[in-house]
Amino acid sequence: ASMELGVPPMTGLRGIAIINKRPAVWGDLAIALCQSKGVIESFDSNYTGKEGTDDYTCHVAIRRRRQDTPYEGVFSIADAKRAGLWMNSSKQPWVKYPYRMLFNRARAFALRDGFADCLAGLAIAEEAQDMPSAPEPVTTEFLEDKTAEPNTVEKTVA
């Protein structure tokens, strides 16, 4: 996989992870891939809100060469709480380095939105490790015709 991304094998070993049976790149390799292609004009990040409160938010803006508007990623403590990440003991980086994780998530959003070509469609590992390994079953009950015969339509999709 590292050769397809144009990185040396040792860099690939350090920067690529298999998560939920799919390859993903760690955030530092993701930004390095974009930097190595020479497509980043500017990179800015800052935090707003009161530290430790739900409105504390990391903002990342990455401007691509020859584009006026930067790609922006935003992630707050409220977002992390909603996703079940904030101070979750099973998500140790979110306990030990919570503000760095806000930054990683905001940066990942901006990179995925504006630099998918550089990332070769790979997920960002910091995001992928926080996703469930299997999707929750989805009900299709709301699609059924009320006049349909019972037991003629599959109720769930796995």
Backbone as JSON, one array per atom type, in Angstrom:
{
  "sequence": "ASMELGVPPMTGLRGIAIINKRPAVWGDLAIALCQSKGVIESFDSNYTGKEGTDDYTCHVAIRRRRQDTPYEGVFSIADAKRAGLWMNSSKQPWVKYPYRMLFNRARAFALRDGFADCLAGLAIAEEAQDMPSAPEPVTTEFLEDKTAEPNTVEKTVA",
  "N": [[0.82, -1.19, 0.0], [2.0, 1.21, 0.72], [3.72, 1.81, -1.38], [1.97, 2.42, -3.47], [1.03, 4.83, -2.55], [3.25, 6.3, -2.77], [5.19, 6.43, -0.81], [8.04, 5.51, 1.18], [8.64, 2.07, 2.22], [9.1, 1.76, 5.09], [8.01, 4.11, 6.11], [5.4, 3.69, 5.36], [4.8, 1.48, 7.0], [4.79, 2.72, 9.48], [2.83, 4.66, 9.13], [0.46, 3.68, 8.03], [-2.46, 1.94, 8.79], [-4.4, -0.99, 9.39], [-7.71, -0.93, 9.82], [-10.74, -2.08, 10.93], [-10.67, -3.91, 8.84], [-9.83, -2.41, 6.66], [-7.49, -0.34, 4.91], [-6.03, 2.56, 6.39], [-4.8, 5.9, 6.82], [-2.63, 7.4, 9.2], [-3.07, 10.59, 10.75], [-0.77, 12.28, 10.61], [0.65, 11.23, 8.44], [-1.26, 11.63, 6.5], [-1.38, 14.46, 6.19], [1.24, 14.79, 5.4], [1.29, 13.47, 2.92], [-0.24, 15.22, 1.38], [1.33, 17.54, 1.57], [3.65, 16.66, 0.31], [2.87, 16.53, -2.31], [2.76, 19.12, -3.02], [0.48, 20.76, -2.97], [-0.64, 22.31, -1.0], [-1.28, 25.53, -0.01], [-1.6, 27.13, 2.27], [-1.86, 26.66, 5.83], [-3.76, 26.76, 8.65], [-4.58, 26.83, 12.13], [-6.69, 27.04, 15.0], [-8.13, 27.54, 18.29], [-11.37, 28.09, 19.62], [-13.75, 29.46, 21.98], [-14.45, 28.57, 25.43], [-12.03, 26.88, 27.21], [-12.46, 23.47, 28.04], [-15.21, 23.54, 28.03], [-18.34, 22.81, 26.35], [-18.44, 24.41, 24.05], [-15.83, 24.75, 23.28], [-13.7, 24.66, 20.61], [-11.91, 23.33, 17.88], [-10.51, 24.74, 15.03], [-9.58, 24.24, 11.73], [-8.01, 25.35, 8.85], [-7.25, 24.77, 5.57], [-5.71, 25.79, 2.76], [-5.81, 25.2, -0.63], [-3.5, 25.25, -3.33], [-3.97, 27.65, -5.9], [-6.62, 28.05, -5.31], [-9.13, 30.06, -3.91], [-10.69, 29.84, -1.57], [-10.33, 28.34, 1.56], [-10.32, 24.9, 2.7], [-12.24, 23.88, 5.35], [-12.13, 22.48, 8.58], [-13.87, 21.58, 11.47], [-14.18, 20.89, 14.88], [-15.65, 20.22, 17.95], [-15.8, 20.11, 21.6], [-18.41, 19.51, 22.24], [-19.15, 18.13, 19.9], [-17.48, 15.9, 20.14], [-18.5, 14.77, 22.48], [-21.11, 14.11, 21.62], [-20.47, 12.14, 19.8], [-19.64, 10.19, 21.49], [-17.0, 10.14, 22.34], [-15.58, 11.87, 24.02], [-13.71, 11.91, 26.91], [-14.01, 9.17, 27.17], [-13.33, 6.17, 28.54], [-12.6, 3.92, 27.09], [-11.5, 4.95, 24.87], [-8.66, 5.85, 24.85], [-6.81, 7.87, 23.76], [-8.52, 10.07, 23.68], [-8.87, 10.62, 26.32], [-6.32, 11.05, 27.36], [-5.13, 12.96, 25.61], [-7.0, 15.14, 24.88], [-7.37, 17.67, 23.55], [-5.6, 17.61, 21.45], [-6.76, 15.55, 20.03], [-9.16, 16.79, 19.25], [-8.05, 18.59, 17.43], [-6.91, 16.74, 15.58], [-9.23, 15.56, 14.52], [-10.57, 17.77, 13.37], [-8.64, 18.54, 11.49], [-8.62, 16.23, 9.89], [-11.19, 16.34, 8.72], [-10.93, 18.63, 7.07], [-8.85, 17.79, 5.37], [-9.95, 15.48, 4.13], [-12.1, 16.66, 2.79], [-10.9, 18.46, 0.97], [-8.64, 17.28, -0.23], [-8.82, 14.71, -1.29], [-7.78, 13.43, -3.51], [-5.04, 13.31, -3.01], [-5.01, 11.63, -0.83], [-5.77, 9.25, -1.82], [-8.26, 8.09, -1.5], [-8.23, 6.87, 0.98], [-9.19, 6.29, 4.38], [-8.95, 8.34, 7.33], [-7.0, 7.39, 9.99], [-7.4, 8.1, 12.73], [-10.08, 8.76, 12.75], [-11.26, 6.43, 11.73], [-10.7, 4.47, 13.67], [-12.48, 5.12, 15.63], [-14.91, 4.41, 14.68], [-17.67, 2.1, 14.55], [-17.1, -1.43, 14.09], [-18.88, -2.94, 12.61], [-21.77, -2.12, 10.78], [-24.81, -0.91, 12.27], [-27.84, -2.82, 12.27], [-30.32, -1.95, 9.87], [-33.61, -0.84, 9.78], [-36.26, -1.46, 7.52], [-38.84, -1.14, 7.72], [-40.47, 1.12, 7.58], [-40.76, 1.45, 4.87], [-42.52, -0.38, 3.98], [-45.63, -1.31, 2.49], [-48.74, -0.61, 3.85], [-50.81, -2.35, 3.24], [-49.66, -4.71, 2.6], [-49.16, -8.24, 2.67], [-48.66, -10.03, 5.72], [-45.38, -11.11, 6.72], [-44.26, -11.14, 4.16], [-42.32, -9.41, 3.36], [-38.95, -8.69, 3.89], [-37.87, -7.7, 7.06], [-35.57, -6.46, 8.13], [-32.33, -5.22, 7.17], [-29.15, -6.5, 6.95]],
  "CA": [[0.0, 0.0, 0.0], [2.83, 2.41, 0.79], [4.28, 2.11, -2.7], [0.92, 3.08, -4.24], [0.94, 6.2, -2.06], [4.5, 6.98, -3.07], [6.01, 6.59, 0.39], [8.91, 4.36, 1.43], [8.03, 1.0, 3.02], [9.13, 2.01, 6.54], [7.03, 5.16, 6.37], [4.11, 3.02, 5.25], [4.59, 0.67, 8.2], [4.47, 3.62, 10.6], [1.73, 5.59, 8.86], [-0.74, 3.03, 7.51], [-3.02, 0.95, 9.72], [-5.59, -1.71, 8.94], [-8.74, -0.73, 10.83], [-11.99, -2.67, 10.44], [-10.33, -4.62, 7.59], [-9.56, -1.47, 5.57], [-6.33, 0.5, 5.19], [-6.25, 3.97, 6.74], [-3.54, 6.6, 7.1], [-2.62, 8.23, 10.39], [-3.18, 12.0, 10.42], [0.51, 12.89, 10.22], [0.96, 10.8, 7.08], [-2.25, 12.26, 5.62], [-0.93, 15.81, 5.85], [2.51, 14.65, 4.67], [0.97, 13.12, 1.53], [-0.67, 16.45, 0.72], [2.48, 18.43, 1.49], [4.61, 16.13, -0.66], [2.34, 16.81, -3.65], [2.89, 20.55, -3.25], [-0.82, 21.35, -3.25], [-1.09, 23.14, 0.11], [-0.81, 26.92, -0.03], [-1.49, 27.59, 3.66], [-2.46, 25.8, 6.86], [-3.95, 27.51, 9.89], [-5.46, 26.2, 13.12], [-6.87, 27.77, 16.25], [-9.21, 27.09, 19.15], [-12.27, 29.14, 20.1], [-14.58, 29.04, 23.1], [-13.8, 28.44, 26.74], [-11.42, 25.56, 27.37], [-13.15, 22.56, 28.94], [-16.66, 23.62, 27.88], [-18.84, 22.23, 25.1], [-18.2, 25.26, 22.88], [-14.41, 24.78, 22.93], [-13.71, 24.13, 19.25], [-10.71, 23.46, 17.05], [-10.77, 25.14, 13.64], [-8.44, 24.04, 10.84], [-8.26, 25.83, 7.49], [-6.16, 24.4, 4.67], [-5.99, 26.34, 1.43], [-5.17, 24.5, -1.73], [-2.93, 26.15, -4.35], [-4.84, 28.12, -6.98], [-8.01, 28.16, -4.86], [-9.27, 31.19, -2.99], [-11.36, 29.48, -0.33], [-9.73, 27.18, 2.22], [-11.17, 23.82, 3.2], [-12.27, 24.05, 6.8], [-12.56, 21.41, 9.46], [-14.24, 22.11, 12.78], [-14.63, 19.84, 15.79], [-15.77, 20.78, 19.3], [-16.05, 19.19, 22.71], [-19.81, 19.04, 22.07], [-19.13, 17.11, 18.84], [-16.84, 14.7, 20.71], [-19.46, 14.17, 23.41], [-22.19, 13.54, 20.82], [-19.95, 10.93, 19.17], [-19.26, 9.24, 22.53], [-15.55, 10.09, 22.4], [-15.02, 12.74, 25.06], [-13.41, 11.28, 28.19], [-14.46, 7.79, 27.11], [-12.19, 5.39, 29.01], [-12.18, 2.95, 26.08], [-10.85, 5.74, 23.8], [-7.6, 6.45, 25.64], [-6.28, 9.16, 23.3], [-9.46, 11.13, 24.0], [-8.7, 10.91, 27.74], [-4.96, 11.56, 27.6], [-4.78, 14.1, 24.75], [-8.29, 15.53, 24.3], [-7.33, 18.82, 22.64], [-4.93, 17.14, 20.24], [-7.74, 14.77, 19.28], [-10.03, 17.75, 18.57], [-7.27, 19.05, 16.28], [-6.8, 15.65, 14.59], [-10.52, 15.36, 13.87], [-10.81, 18.94, 12.52], [-7.71, 18.44, 10.35], [-9.08, 15.13, 9.03], [-12.32, 16.83, 7.93], [-10.43, 19.53, 6.02], [-8.08, 17.0, 4.41], [-10.84, 14.64, 3.33], [-12.92, 17.5, 1.92], [-10.17, 19.17, -0.08], [-7.44, 16.62, -0.74], [-9.1, 13.28, -1.47], [-6.88, 12.9, -4.53], [-3.75, 13.03, -2.36], [-5.2, 10.55, 0.14], [-6.1, 8.05, -2.59], [-9.5, 7.49, -1.0], [-8.05, 6.2, 2.27], [-9.75, 6.91, 5.57], [-7.99, 8.84, 8.31], [-7.0, 6.37, 11.04], [-7.98, 8.61, 13.97], [-11.53, 8.66, 12.6], [-11.64, 5.03, 11.48], [-10.65, 3.68, 14.9], [-13.61, 5.47, 16.47], [-16.14, 3.93, 14.05], [-17.96, 0.7, 14.87], [-16.57, -2.35, 13.08], [-19.98, -3.42, 11.76], [-22.89, -1.19, 10.86], [-26.01, -1.33, 12.98], [-28.9, -3.23, 11.34], [-31.23, -0.88, 9.48], [-34.97, -1.32, 9.54], [-36.91, -0.95, 6.31], [-40.26, -1.26, 8.03], [-41.18, 2.32, 7.13], [-40.96, 1.36, 3.43], [-43.53, -1.38, 3.67], [-47.0, -0.88, 2.2], [-49.61, -1.03, 4.94], [-51.72, -3.41, 2.8], [-48.89, -5.91, 2.26], [-49.42, -9.43, 3.47], [-47.64, -10.25, 6.75], [-44.28, -12.02, 6.45], [-43.87, -11.19, 2.75], [-41.23, -8.47, 3.13], [-37.88, -8.78, 4.88], [-38.01, -6.59, 7.98], [-34.31, -5.74, 8.37], [-31.22, -5.44, 6.25], [-27.93, -6.62, 7.75]],
  "C": [[0.86, 1.25, 0.0], [3.39, 2.8, -0.57], [3.24, 2.81, -3.58], [0.76, 4.53, -3.82], [2.21, 6.99, -2.36], [5.36, 7.25, -1.85], [6.87, 5.35, 0.59], [8.24, 3.32, 2.34], [8.02, 1.26, 4.53], [8.14, 3.11, 6.94], [5.63, 4.57, 6.31], [3.8, 2.18, 6.48], [4.19, 1.53, 9.39], [3.18, 4.39, 10.38], [0.45, 4.99, 8.32], [-1.18, 1.96, 8.5], [-4.2, 0.26, 9.04], [-6.6, -1.62, 10.08], [-10.07, -1.19, 10.23], [-11.8, -3.25, 9.03], [-10.08, -3.7, 6.4], [-8.32, -0.65, 5.91], [-6.75, 1.94, 5.47], [-4.89, 4.6, 7.01], [-3.69, 7.41, 8.38], [-2.54, 9.68, 9.95], [-1.88, 12.65, 9.97], [0.93, 12.46, 8.82], [-0.02, 11.44, 6.1], [-1.8, 13.66, 5.22], [0.38, 15.75, 5.08], [2.27, 14.31, 3.2], [0.56, 14.37, 0.75], [0.49, 17.43, 0.55], [3.46, 17.96, 0.42], [4.16, 16.37, -2.1], [2.41, 18.29, -3.99], [1.57, 21.26, -3.52], [-1.33, 22.25, -2.13], [-0.44, 24.51, 0.03], [-0.62, 27.44, 1.39], [-2.26, 26.63, 4.57], [-2.55, 26.63, 8.13], [-4.84, 26.71, 10.82], [-5.55, 27.09, 14.34], [-8.04, 27.16, 17.02], [-10.05, 28.3, 19.54], [-13.1, 28.58, 21.24], [-13.76, 28.91, 24.37], [-13.31, 27.01, 26.92], [-12.19, 24.73, 28.4], [-14.66, 22.6, 28.83], [-17.06, 23.09, 26.51], [-18.53, 23.08, 23.88], [-16.72, 25.38, 22.51], [-14.22, 23.99, 21.64], [-12.37, 24.34, 18.58], [-11.16, 23.76, 15.63], [-9.49, 24.93, 12.84], [-8.86, 24.52, 9.46], [-7.04, 25.52, 6.64], [-6.54, 24.9, 3.28], [-5.14, 25.62, 0.4], [-4.64, 25.53, -2.73], [-3.96, 26.43, -5.44], [-6.33, 28.08, -6.61], [-8.09, 29.26, -3.81], [-9.79, 30.79, -1.61], [-10.7, 28.25, 0.29], [-10.78, 26.11, 2.54], [-11.08, 23.88, 4.72], [-12.78, 22.81, 7.5], [-12.79, 21.98, 10.83], [-14.68, 20.93, 13.64], [-14.56, 20.38, 17.22], [-15.89, 19.69, 20.36], [-17.47, 18.66, 22.61], [-19.89, 17.97, 21.0], [-18.56, 15.8, 19.39], [-17.78, 14.0, 21.7], [-20.58, 13.46, 22.65], [-21.76, 12.23, 20.18], [-19.5, 9.88, 20.2], [-17.75, 9.1, 22.7], [-14.97, 10.79, 23.62], [-14.92, 12.02, 26.4], [-13.97, 9.86, 28.29], [-13.25, 6.91, 27.46], [-11.74, 4.32, 28.01], [-11.53, 3.63, 24.88], [-9.72, 6.54, 24.45], [-7.01, 7.76, 25.07], [-7.21, 10.33, 23.64], [-9.39, 11.51, 25.48], [-7.36, 11.58, 27.98], [-4.62, 12.83, 26.82], [-6.04, 14.68, 24.09], [-8.2, 16.69, 23.3], [-6.58, 18.48, 21.35], [-5.9, 16.31, 19.39], [-8.77, 15.67, 18.61], [-9.34, 18.26, 17.31], [-7.21, 17.98, 15.19], [-8.11, 15.48, 13.82], [-10.83, 16.54, 12.93], [-9.91, 18.9, 11.29], [-8.16, 17.36, 9.38], [-10.25, 15.58, 8.15], [-11.84, 17.7, 6.78], [-9.66, 18.75, 4.96], [-8.98, 16.15, 3.53], [-11.68, 15.46, 2.36], [-12.13, 18.07, 0.74], [-9.03, 18.44, -0.75], [-7.62, 15.12, -0.92], [-8.17, 12.66, -2.51], [-5.52, 12.53, -3.94], [-3.84, 11.84, -1.41], [-5.59, 9.23, -0.52], [-7.33, 7.33, -2.03], [-9.38, 6.78, 0.34], [-8.7, 7.0, 3.39], [-8.61, 7.45, 6.43], [-8.11, 7.94, 9.53], [-7.65, 6.85, 12.34], [-9.5, 8.56, 13.93], [-11.96, 7.2, 12.52], [-11.64, 4.21, 12.77], [-11.8, 3.99, 15.84], [-14.94, 5.02, 15.88], [-16.4, 2.49, 14.45], [-17.49, -0.21, 13.74], [-17.66, -2.88, 12.15], [-21.13, -2.42, 11.88], [-24.06, -1.78, 11.63], [-27.05, -1.79, 11.96], [-29.86, -2.06, 11.09], [-32.61, -1.48, 9.23], [-35.52, -0.69, 8.26], [-38.43, -0.98, 6.49], [-41.06, -0.07, 7.51], [-41.45, 2.3, 5.62], [-42.1, 0.43, 3.04], [-44.9, -0.75, 3.44], [-47.89, -1.45, 3.31], [-50.55, -2.17, 4.54], [-50.98, -4.69, 2.45], [-49.26, -7.05, 3.19], [-48.32, -9.59, 4.52], [-46.61, -11.28, 6.28], [-43.89, -12.1, 4.98], [-42.71, -10.29, 2.43], [-40.21, -8.64, 4.23], [-37.92, -7.53, 5.76], [-36.72, -5.8, 8.18], [-33.3, -6.11, 7.31], [-29.96, -5.48, 7.1], [-26.79, -5.93, 7.08]]
}
